[in-house]
Structure formats: C-alpha cells, structure tokens
Amino acid sequence: GCHTISIASALRKTNSRIFLLGENTRPLYPSERELATYPPPTSTTLPGPKGDRDLRRVISRPPNMTDKPQKPITRERERGVTDFEFLRANFGNLLVLTGSVMFVLLPEYLQSQSMEKWEIGLVDGSFWFVSIFVQPWLGPRLDKDGRKIFLCGGSLLMALAATSYAWLPADLIPMVAARLIHGFGFACYLTASWTWVADYAPAHRVGEMFGVFGISGLLSGTVGPGIAEILVRRYGYDHLFFYGAGVMF
C-alpha cells in the first residue's frame, strides 16, 4: 500500500512538471494560423468630453498611415554613358587634354630660341618629374577636399603655365619652373577626372565608362598635334601658347 501511494504521488509530480513545462514553452506570439481566426478590426465609438453629443470615432488602422494617398516609390534611373553629365565630362576632358597635347611642339620652340639639347630635356622632363611627388599627396587630398577643386584648379594651373611660355625668357630656370607648374596642374586634373568617373559609374559599369571616358583622351592625342602644327606654321608660337591655354581653361 505504501508503495502504491508513493508511485501515485510521483506520477502527480511528474504530470505537474510536464504541464508547467508545456506552459513555459508556449510561443509568446500567436502563430499565423491563430491570427487568421481572429475577427477583423472594427471601428468603435467613444463618448467625447461633452457627453454623447460630441462623439469621437476611433478607427483602428496600421501605424504611419495618413489620409493622403502615398506616392508610388519610383526606382532611380541607372547612370550610363549617354547621360548628359557624363557626356559633358567627356567633352571637357577632350578640350583640356587637347590643349595639353598641343605643347608637344614646345621643345621645337625652345630649340629655335637657342637652348641646348640637354636643357630642353630637363625642361620637358620636369613636367613628368613633378607627378612622382604629387601623387602620394594628391590621393588623400582628393578624398578629403573632393574632386571638383582639383579638376578646376588643375586646368587653371595648366592654362596659366601655357600663357607664361609666351612671355618668359627661354632660359633653363624659368622654363623648368613653368613646366613644373604645368605638370602639377596636369597631375591634379588627370587624377581627379578619373576618380570622378569611378565615383559616377555604377559598380557593375565601371569598366565600360572608363573605356568610353578614355576615348576622349585618345581623340585629344589625335587632333592636338595637328592643330598645333597648323597654328605654328600660320601664326607662330605665341598663338599656339594662347590658343592652348584658352582650350584648357
């Protein structure tokens, strides 16, 4: 008899534990099937502060819903090679690089001014030499100050250096200084322009837009020297310098 009572009490304790465990493990929120059985929300009428004459209707509705119809969300058009802003950047790049390429005749001008060949080599090499020291500094400045200031500032420096060739004496130090300014402006413009294209292009079209943007640079190398030869043969070197500066600016 004692064994029977102990077994019965043990079963009762086990059942109570199972029942409590089942209550504790029940989901906190109702399932979708249970929600489907709930009745839809209805409007209720509540008495206002002045009694039954002033009734205030409370309508249950989702949060953030207004009485005005919402405008449909439109997807922004993807940027491409036919966008006006990108085409304008290509045209500007064509002009700036065409004006810069026209100065391939600068060594010929310096030779006509009785400069030594080694001096002409130093003058021409200083244009590219300055980029070696500019690029490590230029990259962080582009990220901090933006692209536009270096695009405009670089083209302005190139234009100023181009006009200085017309009035500076054809000596080593003045010409090297002018070419250093010209090369500094060229490095600023070129790096900023390609960085702008990388920012403007969608992630999956960067290569495509790089290729199209590069065409404007190739065209400048095609037409620039020819225009420079025509200007020098017909009007002289001064017209070359001022015309190139005007195109770059």
JSON list of C-alpha atoms in Angstrom, two decimals:
[
{"chain": "A", "resi": 1, "resn": "GLY", "atom": "CA", "xyz": [0.00, 0.00, 0.00]},
{"chain": "A", "resi": 2, "resn": "CYS", "atom": "CA", "xyz": [2.83, 2.40, 0.84]},
{"chain": "A", "resi": 3, "resn": "HIS", "atom": "CA", "xyz": [4.47, 1.61, -2.46]},
{"chain": "A", "resi": 4, "resn": "THR", "atom": "CA", "xyz": [1.23, 2.35, -4.31]},
{"chain": "A", "resi": 5, "resn": "ILE", "atom": "CA", "xyz": [0.85, 5.75, -2.61]},
{"chain": "A", "resi": 6, "resn": "SER", "atom": "CA", "xyz": [4.47, 6.73, -3.36]},
{"chain": "A", "resi": 7, "resn": "ILE", "atom": "CA", "xyz": [4.09, 5.74, -7.01]},
{"chain": "A", "resi": 8, "resn": "ALA", "atom": "CA", "xyz": [0.86, 7.80, -7.32]},
{"chain": "A", "resi": 9, "resn": "SER", "atom": "CA", "xyz": [2.45, 10.89, -5.76]},
{"chain": "A", "resi": 10, "resn": "ALA", "atom": "CA", "xyz": [5.45, 10.57, -8.05]},
{"chain": "A", "resi": 11, "resn": "LEU", "atom": "CA", "xyz": [3.14, 10.42, -11.10]},
{"chain": "A", "resi": 12, "resn": "ARG", "atom": "CA", "xyz": [1.29, 13.53, -9.93]},
{"chain": "A", "resi": 13, "resn": "LYS", "atom": "CA", "xyz": [4.56, 15.45, -9.55]},
{"chain": "A", "resi": 14, "resn": "THR", "atom": "CA", "xyz": [5.72, 14.32, -12.99]},
{"chain": "A", "resi": 15, "resn": "ASN", "atom": "CA", "xyz": [2.44, 15.39, -14.64]},
{"chain": "A", "resi": 16, "resn": "SER", "atom": "CA", "xyz": [2.56, 18.79, -12.94]},
{"chain": "A", "resi": 17, "resn": "ARG", "atom": "CA", "xyz": [6.11, 19.32, -14.17]},
{"chain": "A", "resi": 18, "resn": "ILE", "atom": "CA", "xyz": [5.15, 18.37, -17.72]},
{"chain": "A", "resi": 19, "resn": "PHE", "atom": "CA", "xyz": [2.18, 20.75, -17.56]},
{"chain": "A", "resi": 20, "resn": "LEU", "atom": "CA", "xyz": [4.37, 23.61, -16.31]},
{"chain": "A", "resi": 21, "resn": "LEU", "atom": "CA", "xyz": [6.98, 22.83, -18.94]},
{"chain": "A", "resi": 22, "resn": "GLY", "atom": "CA", "xyz": [4.34, 22.99, -21.64]},
{"chain": "A", "resi": 23, "resn": "GLU", "atom": "CA", "xyz": [3.13, 26.37, -20.39]},
{"chain": "A", "resi": 24, "resn": "ASN", "atom": "CA", "xyz": [6.65, 27.79, -20.26]},
{"chain": "A", "resi": 25, "resn": "THR", "atom": "CA", "xyz": [7.50, 26.61, -23.76]},
{"chain": "A", "resi": 26, "resn": "ARG", "atom": "CA", "xyz": [4.35, 28.02, -25.38]},
{"chain": "A", "resi": 27, "resn": "PRO", "atom": "CA", "xyz": [5.20, 30.72, -28.02]},
{"chain": "A", "resi": 28, "resn": "LEU", "atom": "CA", "xyz": [4.91, 34.29, -26.83]},
{"chain": "A", "resi": 29, "resn": "TYR", "atom": "CA", "xyz": [3.14, 35.48, -30.01]},
{"chain": "A", "resi": 30, "resn": "PRO", "atom": "CA", "xyz": [0.26, 33.69, -31.82]},
{"chain": "A", "resi": 31, "resn": "SER", "atom": "CA", "xyz": [1.02, 31.78, -34.97]},
{"chain": "A", "resi": 32, "resn": "GLU", "atom": "CA", "xyz": [-0.23, 32.75, -38.45]},
{"chain": "A", "resi": 33, "resn": "ARG", "atom": "CA", "xyz": [-2.93, 30.09, -38.24]},
{"chain": "A", "resi": 34, "resn": "GLU", "atom": "CA", "xyz": [-4.23, 31.56, -34.98]},
{"chain": "A", "resi": 35, "resn": "LEU", "atom": "CA", "xyz": [-4.12, 35.08, -36.38]},
{"chain": "A", "resi": 36, "resn": "ALA", "atom": "CA", "xyz": [-6.28, 34.00, -39.31]},
{"chain": "A", "resi": 37, "resn": "THR", "atom": "CA", "xyz": [-9.05, 33.04, -36.87]},
{"chain": "A", "resi": 38, "resn": "TYR", "atom": "CA", "xyz": [-9.15, 36.48, -35.23]},
{"chain": "A", "resi": 39, "resn": "PRO", "atom": "CA", "xyz": [-12.02, 38.80, -36.27]},
{"chain": "A", "resi": 40, "resn": "PRO", "atom": "CA", "xyz": [-11.09, 41.88, -38.37]},
{"chain": "A", "resi": 41, "resn": "PRO", "atom": "CA", "xyz": [-10.68, 45.22, -36.55]},
{"chain": "A", "resi": 42, "resn": "THR", "atom": "CA", "xyz": [-13.82, 47.31, -36.34]},
{"chain": "A", "resi": 43, "resn": "SER", "atom": "CA", "xyz": [-14.42, 50.97, -35.61]},
{"chain": "A", "resi": 44, "resn": "THR", "atom": "CA", "xyz": [-15.60, 51.90, -32.15]},
{"chain": "A", "resi": 45, "resn": "THR", "atom": "CA", "xyz": [-17.43, 54.98, -30.96]},
{"chain": "A", "resi": 46, "resn": "LEU", "atom": "CA", "xyz": [-16.29, 56.58, -27.74]},
{"chain": "A", "resi": 47, "resn": "PRO", "atom": "CA", "xyz": [-18.04, 59.43, -25.89]},
{"chain": "A", "resi": 48, "resn": "GLY", "atom": "CA", "xyz": [-16.32, 62.77, -26.17]},
{"chain": "A", "resi": 49, "resn": "PRO", "atom": "CA", "xyz": [-15.57, 65.19, -23.37]},
{"chain": "A", "resi": 50, "resn": "LYS", "atom": "CA", "xyz": [-19.06, 66.82, -23.70]},
{"chain": "A", "resi": 51, "resn": "GLY", "atom": "CA", "xyz": [-21.08, 63.66, -23.50]},
{"chain": "A", "resi": 52, "resn": "ASP", "atom": "CA", "xyz": [-23.00, 61.80, -26.19]},
{"chain": "A", "resi": 53, "resn": "ARG", "atom": "CA", "xyz": [-23.41, 64.91, -28.37]},
{"chain": "A", "resi": 54, "resn": "ASP", "atom": "CA", "xyz": [-19.70, 65.04, -29.04]},
{"chain": "A", "resi": 55, "resn": "LEU", "atom": "CA", "xyz": [-18.75, 61.63, -30.25]},
{"chain": "A", "resi": 56, "resn": "ARG", "atom": "CA", "xyz": [-15.24, 60.72, -31.22]},
{"chain": "A", "resi": 57, "resn": "ARG", "atom": "CA", "xyz": [-14.69, 57.82, -33.58]},
{"chain": "A", "resi": 58, "resn": "VAL", "atom": "CA", "xyz": [-11.56, 55.73, -33.13]},
{"chain": "A", "resi": 59, "resn": "ILE", "atom": "CA", "xyz": [-10.68, 53.67, -36.14]},
{"chain": "A", "resi": 60, "resn": "SER", "atom": "CA", "xyz": [-8.08, 51.01, -35.83]},
{"chain": "A", "resi": 61, "resn": "ARG", "atom": "CA", "xyz": [-5.56, 51.19, -38.70]},
{"chain": "A", "resi": 62, "resn": "PRO", "atom": "CA", "xyz": [-1.92, 50.36, -39.24]},
{"chain": "A", "resi": 63, "resn": "PRO", "atom": "CA", "xyz": [0.64, 52.83, -37.87]},
{"chain": "A", "resi": 64, "resn": "ASN", "atom": "CA", "xyz": [2.13, 55.57, -40.04]},
{"chain": "A", "resi": 65, "resn": "MET", "atom": "CA", "xyz": [-0.97, 55.61, -42.28]},
{"chain": "A", "resi": 66, "resn": "THR", "atom": "CA", "xyz": [-2.19, 59.04, -43.37]},
{"chain": "A", "resi": 67, "resn": "ASP", "atom": "CA", "xyz": [-5.35, 60.11, -45.10]},
{"chain": "A", "resi": 68, "resn": "LYS", "atom": "CA", "xyz": [-3.39, 61.40, -48.09]},
{"chain": "A", "resi": 69, "resn": "PRO", "atom": "CA", "xyz": [-2.57, 58.85, -50.80]},
{"chain": "A", "resi": 70, "resn": "GLN", "atom": "CA", "xyz": [1.05, 57.84, -50.84]},
{"chain": "A", "resi": 71, "resn": "LYS", "atom": "CA", "xyz": [3.11, 58.44, -53.96]},
{"chain": "A", "resi": 72, "resn": "PRO", "atom": "CA", "xyz": [4.47, 55.29, -55.56]},
{"chain": "A", "resi": 73, "resn": "ILE", "atom": "CA", "xyz": [8.15, 54.70, -54.97]},
{"chain": "A", "resi": 74, "resn": "THR", "atom": "CA", "xyz": [9.97, 55.07, -58.28]},
{"chain": "A", "resi": 75, "resn": "ARG", "atom": "CA", "xyz": [13.32, 53.46, -58.93]},
{"chain": "A", "resi": 76, "resn": "GLU", "atom": "CA", "xyz": [16.12, 55.89, -59.75]},
{"chain": "A", "resi": 77, "resn": "ARG", "atom": "CA", "xyz": [17.35, 55.61, -63.32]},
{"chain": "A", "resi": 78, "resn": "GLU", "atom": "CA", "xyz": [20.73, 53.99, -63.59]},
{"chain": "A", "resi": 79, "resn": "ARG", "atom": "CA", "xyz": [23.63, 56.12, -64.74]},
{"chain": "A", "resi": 80, "resn": "GLY", "atom": "CA", "xyz": [25.07, 55.31, -68.14]},
{"chain": "A", "resi": 81, "resn": "VAL", "atom": "CA", "xyz": [27.36, 56.53, -70.91]},
{"chain": "A", "resi": 82, "resn": "THR", "atom": "CA", "xyz": [24.58, 58.57, -72.55]},
{"chain": "A", "resi": 83, "resn": "ASP", "atom": "CA", "xyz": [23.87, 60.76, -69.51]},
{"chain": "A", "resi": 84, "resn": "PHE", "atom": "CA", "xyz": [24.31, 64.48, -70.10]},
{"chain": "A", "resi": 85, "resn": "GLU", "atom": "CA", "xyz": [26.66, 64.90, -67.14]},
{"chain": "A", "resi": 86, "resn": "PHE", "atom": "CA", "xyz": [28.93, 62.10, -68.33]},
{"chain": "A", "resi": 87, "resn": "LEU", "atom": "CA", "xyz": [28.96, 63.40, -71.92]},
{"chain": "A", "resi": 88, "resn": "ARG", "atom": "CA", "xyz": [29.80, 66.87, -70.64]},
{"chain": "A", "resi": 89, "resn": "ALA", "atom": "CA", "xyz": [32.72, 65.43, -68.67]},
{"chain": "A", "resi": 90, "resn": "ASN", "atom": "CA", "xyz": [33.97, 63.69, -71.83]},
{"chain": "A", "resi": 91, "resn": "PHE", "atom": "CA", "xyz": [33.78, 66.92, -73.82]},
{"chain": "A", "resi": 92, "resn": "GLY", "atom": "CA", "xyz": [35.64, 68.85, -71.12]},
{"chain": "A", "resi": 93, "resn": "ASN", "atom": "CA", "xyz": [38.29, 66.14, -70.93]},
{"chain": "A", "resi": 94, "resn": "LEU", "atom": "CA", "xyz": [38.72, 66.32, -74.71]},
{"chain": "A", "resi": 95, "resn": "LEU", "atom": "CA", "xyz": [39.31, 70.08, -74.59]},
{"chain": "A", "resi": 96, "resn": "VAL", "atom": "CA", "xyz": [41.72, 70.04, -71.64]},
{"chain": "A", "resi": 97, "resn": "LEU", "atom": "CA", "xyz": [43.85, 67.19, -72.96]},
{"chain": "A", "resi": 98, "resn": "THR", "atom": "CA", "xyz": [43.84, 68.60, -76.49]},
{"chain": "A", "resi": 99, "resn": "GLY", "atom": "CA", "xyz": [45.27, 71.86, -75.19]},
{"chain": "A", "resi": 100, "resn": "SER", "atom": "CA", "xyz": [47.87, 69.97, -73.18]},
{"chain": "A", "resi": 101, "resn": "VAL", "atom": "CA", "xyz": [48.93, 67.73, -76.07]},
{"chain": "A", "resi": 102, "resn": "MET", "atom": "CA", "xyz": [49.47, 70.75, -78.29]},
{"chain": "A", "resi": 103, "resn": "PHE", "atom": "CA", "xyz": [52.61, 71.51, -76.29]},
{"chain": "A", "resi": 104, "resn": "VAL", "atom": "CA", "xyz": [54.50, 68.63, -77.86]},
{"chain": "A", "resi": 105, "resn": "LEU", "atom": "CA", "xyz": [55.96, 71.40, -80.03]},
{"chain": "A", "resi": 106, "resn": "LEU", "atom": "CA", "xyz": [57.45, 73.18, -77.00]},
{"chain": "A", "resi": 107, "resn": "PRO", "atom": "CA", "xyz": [60.89, 71.50, -77.44]},
{"chain": "A", "resi": 108, "resn": "GLU", "atom": "CA", "xyz": [60.95, 72.75, -81.03]},
{"chain": "A", "resi": 109, "resn": "TYR", "atom": "CA", "xyz": [60.22, 76.27, -79.78]},
{"chain": "A", "resi": 110, "resn": "LEU", "atom": "CA", "xyz": [62.99, 76.08, -77.17]},
{"chain": "A", "resi": 111, "resn": "GLN", "atom": "CA", "xyz": [65.41, 74.84, -79.80]},
{"chain": "A", "resi": 112, "resn": "SER", "atom": "CA", "xyz": [64.53, 77.81, -82.01]},
{"chain": "A", "resi": 113, "resn": "GLN", "atom": "CA", "xyz": [65.42, 80.03, -79.02]},
{"chain": "A", "resi": 114, "resn": "SER", "atom": "CA", "xyz": [68.99, 78.59, -78.99]},
{"chain": "A", "resi": 115, "resn": "MET", "atom": "CA", "xyz": [68.62, 76.41, -75.89]},
{"chain": "A", "resi": 116, "resn": "GLU", "atom": "CA", "xyz": [70.92, 73.43, -75.51]},
{"chain": "A", "resi": 117, "resn": "LYS", "atom": "CA", "xyz": [69.52, 69.98, -76.06]},
{"chain": "A", "resi": 118, "resn": "TRP", "atom": "CA", "xyz": [70.25, 68.85, -72.50]},
{"chain": "A", "resi": 119, "resn": "GLU", "atom": "CA", "xyz": [68.45, 71.92, -71.20]},
{"chain": "A", "resi": 120, "resn": "ILE", "atom": "CA", "xyz": [65.45, 71.09, -73.39]},
{"chain": "A", "resi": 121, "resn": "GLY", "atom": "CA", "xyz": [65.49, 67.58, -71.96]},
{"chain": "A", "resi": 122, "resn": "LEU", "atom": "CA", "xyz": [65.43, 68.89, -68.38]},
{"chain": "A", "resi": 123, "resn": "VAL", "atom": "CA", "xyz": [62.59, 71.29, -69.18]},
{"chain": "A", "resi": 124, "resn": "ASP", "atom": "CA", "xyz": [60.50, 68.59, -70.79]},
{"chain": "A", "resi": 125, "resn": "GLY", "atom": "CA", "xyz": [61.30, 66.00, -68.11]},
{"chain": "A", "resi": 126, "resn": "SER", "atom": "CA", "xyz": [60.33, 68.30, -65.25]},
{"chain": "A", "resi": 127, "resn": "PHE", "atom": "CA", "xyz": [56.72, 68.16, -66.48]},
{"chain": "A", "resi": 128, "resn": "TRP", "atom": "CA", "xyz": [56.56, 64.44, -65.62]},
{"chain": "A", "resi": 129, "resn": "PHE", "atom": "CA", "xyz": [59.01, 64.52, -62.74]},
{"chain": "A", "resi": 130, "resn": "VAL", "atom": "CA", "xyz": [56.69, 66.54, -60.51]},
{"chain": "A", "resi": 131, "resn": "SER", "atom": "CA", "xyz": [53.97, 63.87, -60.72]},
{"chain": "A", "resi": 132, "resn": "ILE", "atom": "CA", "xyz": [56.17, 61.42, -58.82]},
{"chain": "A", "resi": 133, "resn": "PHE", "atom": "CA", "xyz": [55.96, 63.60, -55.71]},
{"chain": "A", "resi": 134, "resn": "VAL", "atom": "CA", "xyz": [52.41, 64.87, -56.25]},
{"chain": "A", "resi": 135, "resn": "GLN", "atom": "CA", "xyz": [50.57, 61.55, -56.49]},
{"chain": "A", "resi": 136, "resn": "PRO", "atom": "CA", "xyz": [51.17, 60.28, -52.90]},
{"chain": "A", "resi": 137, "resn": "TRP", "atom": "CA", "xyz": [49.90, 63.61, -51.56]},
{"chain": "A", "resi": 138, "resn": "LEU", "atom": "CA", "xyz": [47.11, 64.02, -54.11]},
{"chain": "A", "resi": 139, "resn": "GLY", "atom": "CA", "xyz": [45.22, 60.80, -53.36]},
{"chain": "A", "resi": 140, "resn": "PRO", "atom": "CA", "xyz": [44.31, 61.60, -49.71]},
{"chain": "A", "resi": 141, "resn": "ARG", "atom": "CA", "xyz": [43.53, 65.22, -50.62]},
{"chain": "A", "resi": 142, "resn": "LEU", "atom": "CA", "xyz": [41.03, 64.08, -53.23]},
{"chain": "A", "resi": 143, "resn": "ASP", "atom": "CA", "xyz": [39.18, 62.07, -50.62]},
{"chain": "A", "resi": 144, "resn": "LYS", "atom": "CA", "xyz": [39.21, 64.93, -48.13]},
{"chain": "A", "resi": 145, "resn": "ASP", "atom": "CA", "xyz": [38.59, 68.01, -50.31]},
{"chain": "A", "resi": 146, "resn": "GLY", "atom": "CA", "xyz": [36.61, 66.47, -53.17]},
{"chain": "A", "resi": 147, "resn": "ARG", "atom": "CA", "xyz": [37.20, 66.17, -56.90]},
{"chain": "A", "resi": 148, "resn": "LYS", "atom": "CA", "xyz": [35.87, 69.46, -58.24]},
{"chain": "A", "resi": 149, "resn": "ILE", "atom": "CA", "xyz": [38.51, 71.72, -56.70]},
{"chain": "A", "resi": 150, "resn": "PHE", "atom": "CA", "xyz": [41.32, 69.69, -58.28]},
{"chain": "A", "resi": 151, "resn": "LEU", "atom": "CA", "xyz": [39.55, 69.46, -61.64]},
{"chain": "A", "resi": 152, "resn": "CYS", "atom": "CA", "xyz": [39.12, 73.23, -61.87]},
{"chain": "A", "resi": 153, "resn": "GLY", "atom": "CA", "xyz": [42.38, 74.11, -60.14]},
{"chain": "A", "resi": 154, "resn": "GLY", "atom": "CA", "xyz": [44.42, 71.74, -62.29]},
{"chain": "A", "resi": 155, "resn": "SER", "atom": "CA", "xyz": [43.05, 73.10, -65.57]},
{"chain": "A", "resi": 156, "resn": "LEU", "atom": "CA", "xyz": [43.60, 76.66, -64.35]},
{"chain": "A", "resi": 157, "resn": "LEU", "atom": "CA", "xyz": [47.23, 75.98, -63.48]},
{"chain": "A", "resi": 158, "resn": "MET", "atom": "CA", "xyz": [47.82, 74.42, -66.88]},
{"chain": "A", "resi": 159, "resn": "ALA", "atom": "CA", "xyz": [46.31, 77.44, -68.62]},
{"chain": "A", "resi": 160, "resn": "LEU", "atom": "CA", "xyz": [48.46, 79.87, -66.61]},
{"chain": "A", "resi": 161, "resn": "ALA", "atom": "CA", "xyz": [51.61, 77.88, -67.33]},
{"chain": "A", "resi": 162, "resn": "ALA", "atom": "CA", "xyz": [50.76, 77.78, -71.04]},
{"chain": "A", "resi": 163, "resn": "THR", "atom": "CA", "xyz": [50.47, 81.54, -71.29]},
{"chain": "A", "resi": 164, "resn": "SER", "atom": "CA", "xyz": [53.74, 82.01, -69.39]},
{"chain": "A", "resi": 165, "resn": "TYR", "atom": "CA", "xyz": [55.66, 80.31, -72.22]},
{"chain": "A", "resi": 166, "resn": "ALA", "atom": "CA", "xyz": [54.87, 83.32, -74.43]},
{"chain": "A", "resi": 167, "resn": "TRP", "atom": "CA", "xyz": [56.48, 85.95, -72.19]},
{"chain": "A", "resi": 168, "resn": "LEU", "atom": "CA", "xyz": [59.05, 84.08, -70.09]},
{"chain": "A", "resi": 169, "resn": "PRO", "atom": "CA", "xyz": [62.65, 84.16, -71.32]},
{"chain": "A", "resi": 170, "resn": "ALA", "atom": "CA", "xyz": [63.74, 80.92, -72.94]},
{"chain": "A", "resi": 171, "resn": "ASP", "atom": "CA", "xyz": [66.21, 80.07, -70.18]},
{"chain": "A", "resi": 172, "resn": "LEU", "atom": "CA", "xyz": [66.59, 76.90, -68.15]},
{"chain": "A", "resi": 173, "resn": "ILE", "atom": "CA", "xyz": [65.32, 78.02, -64.73]},
{"chain": "A", "resi": 174, "resn": "PRO", "atom": "CA", "xyz": [62.22, 79.98, -65.84]},
{"chain": "A", "resi": 175, "resn": "MET", "atom": "CA", "xyz": [61.14, 77.24, -68.22]},
{"chain": "A", "resi": 176, "resn": "VAL", "atom": "CA", "xyz": [61.67, 74.49, -65.66]},
{"chain": "A", "resi": 177, "resn": "ALA", "atom": "CA", "xyz": [59.57, 76.44, -63.16]},
{"chain": "A", "resi": 178, "resn": "ALA", "atom": "CA", "xyz": [56.78, 76.89, -65.73]},
{"chain": "A", "resi": 179, "resn": "ARG", "atom": "CA", "xyz": [56.86, 73.21, -66.66]},
{"chain": "A", "resi": 180, "resn": "LEU", "atom": "CA", "xyz": [56.72, 72.19, -63.00]},
{"chain": "A", "resi": 181, "resn": "ILE", "atom": "CA", "xyz": [53.54, 74.24, -62.56]},
{"chain": "A", "resi": 182, "resn": "HIS", "atom": "CA", "xyz": [52.16, 72.81, -65.80]},
{"chain": "A", "resi": 183, "resn": "GLY", "atom": "CA", "xyz": [52.93, 69.25, -64.68]},
{"chain": "A", "resi": 184, "resn": "PHE", "atom": "CA", "xyz": [51.44, 69.82, -61.22]},
{"chain": "A", "resi": 185, "resn": "GLY", "atom": "CA", "xyz": [48.19, 71.07, -62.74]},
{"chain": "A", "resi": 186, "resn": "PHE", "atom": "CA", "xyz": [48.13, 68.18, -65.20]},
{"chain": "A", "resi": 187, "resn": "ALA", "atom": "CA", "xyz": [48.56, 65.61, -62.43]},
{"chain": "A", "resi": 188, "resn": "CYS", "atom": "CA", "xyz": [45.78, 67.20, -60.36]},
{"chain": "A", "resi": 189, "resn": "TYR", "atom": "CA", "xyz": [43.37, 67.32, -63.29]},
{"chain": "A", "resi": 190, "resn": "LEU", "atom": "CA", "xyz": [44.06, 63.86, -64.65]},
{"chain": "A", "resi": 191, "resn": "THR", "atom": "CA", "xyz": [43.83, 62.07, -61.29]},
{"chain": "A", "resi": 192, "resn": "ALA", "atom": "CA", "xyz": [40.70, 63.97, -60.26]},
{"chain": "A", "resi": 193, "resn": "SER", "atom": "CA", "xyz": [38.95, 63.31, -63.58]},
{"chain": "A", "resi": 194, "resn": "TRP", "atom": "CA", "xyz": [39.43, 59.56, -63.44]},
{"chain": "A", "resi": 195, "resn": "THR", "atom": "CA", "xyz": [38.46, 59.49, -59.78]},
{"chain": "A", "resi": 196, "resn": "TRP", "atom": "CA", "xyz": [35.26, 61.34, -60.67]},
{"chain": "A", "resi": 197, "resn": "VAL", "atom": "CA", "xyz": [34.43, 58.72, -63.29]},
{"chain": "A", "resi": 198, "resn": "ALA", "atom": "CA", "xyz": [34.95, 55.96, -60.72]},
{"chain": "A", "resi": 199, "resn": "ASP", "atom": "CA", "xyz": [32.55, 57.73, -58.36]},
{"chain": "A", "resi": 200, "resn": "TYR", "atom": "CA", "xyz": [29.95, 58.43, -61.02]},
{"chain": "A", "resi": 201, "resn": "ALA", "atom": "CA", "xyz": [29.82, 54.99, -62.63]},
{"chain": "A", "resi": 202, "resn": "PRO", "atom": "CA", "xyz": [27.67, 52.20, -61.14]},
{"chain": "A", "resi": 203, "resn": "ALA", "atom": "CA", "xyz": [29.65, 49.36, -59.61]},
{"chain": "A", "resi": 204, "resn": "HIS", "atom": "CA", "xyz": [28.91, 46.94, -62.46]},
{"chain": "A", "resi": 205, "resn": "ARG", "atom": "CA", "xyz": [29.65, 49.50, -65.23]},
{"chain": "A", "resi": 206, "resn": "VAL", "atom": "CA", "xyz": [32.94, 50.99, -64.09]},
{"chain": "A", "resi": 207, "resn": "GLY", "atom": "CA", "xyz": [34.97, 49.30, -66.83]},
{"chain": "A", "resi": 208, "resn": "GLU", "atom": "CA", "xyz": [32.53, 50.35, -69.54]},
{"chain": "A", "resi": 209, "resn": "MET", "atom": "CA", "xyz": [32.51, 54.01, -68.50]},
{"chain": "A", "resi": 210, "resn": "PHE", "atom": "CA", "xyz": [36.29, 54.02, -68.05]},
{"chain": "A", "resi": 211, "resn": "GLY", "atom": "CA", "xyz": [36.65, 52.82, -71.63]},
{"chain": "A", "resi": 212, "resn": "VAL", "atom": "CA", "xyz": [34.29, 55.47, -73.02]},
{"chain": "A", "resi": 213, "resn": "PHE", "atom": "CA", "xyz": [35.97, 58.21, -70.99]},
{"chain": "A", "resi": 214, "resn": "GLY", "atom": "CA", "xyz": [39.36, 57.11, -72.28]},
{"chain": "A", "resi": 215, "resn": "ILE", "atom": "CA", "xyz": [38.22, 57.70, -75.87]},
{"chain": "A", "resi": 216, "resn": "SER", "atom": "CA", "xyz": [38.17, 61.45, -75.26]},
{"chain": "A", "resi": 217, "resn": "GLY", "atom": "CA", "xyz": [41.81, 61.29, -74.18]},
{"chain": "A", "resi": 218, "resn": "LEU", "atom": "CA", "xyz": [42.78, 59.30, -77.26]},
{"chain": "A", "resi": 219, "resn": "LEU", "atom": "CA", "xyz": [40.98, 61.78, -79.53]},
{"chain": "A", "resi": 220, "resn": "SER", "atom": "CA", "xyz": [42.93, 64.63, -77.97]},
{"chain": "A", "resi": 221, "resn": "GLY", "atom": "CA", "xyz": [46.18, 62.90, -78.86]},
{"chain": "A", "resi": 222, "resn": "THR", "atom": "CA", "xyz": [44.90, 62.56, -82.43]},
{"chain": "A", "resi": 223, "resn": "VAL", "atom": "CA", "xyz": [43.79, 66.13, -83.11]},
{"chain": "A", "resi": 224, "resn": "GLY", "atom": "CA", "xyz": [46.05, 68.11, -80.75]},
{"chain": "A", "resi": 225, "resn": "PRO", "atom": "CA", "xyz": [49.38, 67.84, -82.56]},
{"chain": "A", "resi": 226, "resn": "GLY", "atom": "CA", "xyz": [47.77, 68.56, -85.93]},
{"chain": "A", "resi": 227, "resn": "ILE", "atom": "CA", "xyz": [46.14, 71.74, -84.64]},
{"chain": "A", "resi": 228, "resn": "ALA", "atom": "CA", "xyz": [49.43, 72.78, -83.05]},
{"chain": "A", "resi": 229, "resn": "GLU", "atom": "CA", "xyz": [51.30, 72.38, -86.34]},
{"chain": "A", "resi": 230, "resn": "ILE", "atom": "CA", "xyz": [48.74, 74.48, -88.21]},
{"chain": "A", "resi": 231, "resn": "LEU", "atom": "CA", "xyz": [48.87, 77.28, -85.63]},
{"chain": "A", "resi": 232, "resn": "VAL", "atom": "CA", "xyz": [52.68, 77.40, -85.57]},
{"chain": "A", "resi": 233, "resn": "ARG", "atom": "CA", "xyz": [53.11, 77.34, -89.35]},
{"chain": "A", "resi": 234, "resn": "ARG", "atom": "CA", "xyz": [50.48, 80.03, -89.96]},
{"chain": "A", "resi": 235, "resn": "TYR", "atom": "CA", "xyz": [50.61, 82.29, -86.91]},
{"chain": "A", "resi": 236, "resn": "GLY", "atom": "CA", "xyz": [53.68, 81.46, -84.83]},
{"chain": "A", "resi": 237, "resn": "TYR", "atom": "CA", "xyz": [54.34, 80.02, -81.38]},
{"chain": "A", "resi": 238, "resn": "ASP", "atom": "CA", "xyz": [52.61, 82.78, -79.44]},
{"chain": "A", "resi": 239, "resn": "HIS", "atom": "CA", "xyz": [49.27, 81.83, -80.97]},
{"chain": "A", "resi": 240, "resn": "LEU", "atom": "CA", "xyz": [49.95, 78.23, -80.05]},
{"chain": "A", "resi": 241, "resn": "PHE", "atom": "CA", "xyz": [50.52, 79.12, -76.39]},
{"chain": "A", "resi": 242, "resn": "PHE", "atom": "CA", "xyz": [47.47, 81.35, -76.05]},
{"chain": "A", "resi": 243, "resn": "TYR", "atom": "CA", "xyz": [45.17, 79.07, -78.03]},
{"chain": "A", "resi": 244, "resn": "GLY", "atom": "CA", "xyz": [46.24, 76.05, -75.97]},
{"chain": "A", "resi": 245, "resn": "ALA", "atom": "CA", "xyz": [45.69, 77.99, -72.75]},
{"chain": "A", "resi": 246, "resn": "GLY", "atom": "CA", "xyz": [42.21, 79.06, -73.87]},
{"chain": "A", "resi": 247, "resn": "VAL", "atom": "CA", "xyz": [41.21, 75.49, -74.73]},
{"chain": "A", "resi": 248, "resn": "MET", "atom": "CA", "xyz": [42.43, 74.14, -71.38]},
{"chain": "A", "resi": 249, "resn": "PHE", "atom": "CA", "xyz": [40.73, 76.88, -69.37]}
]
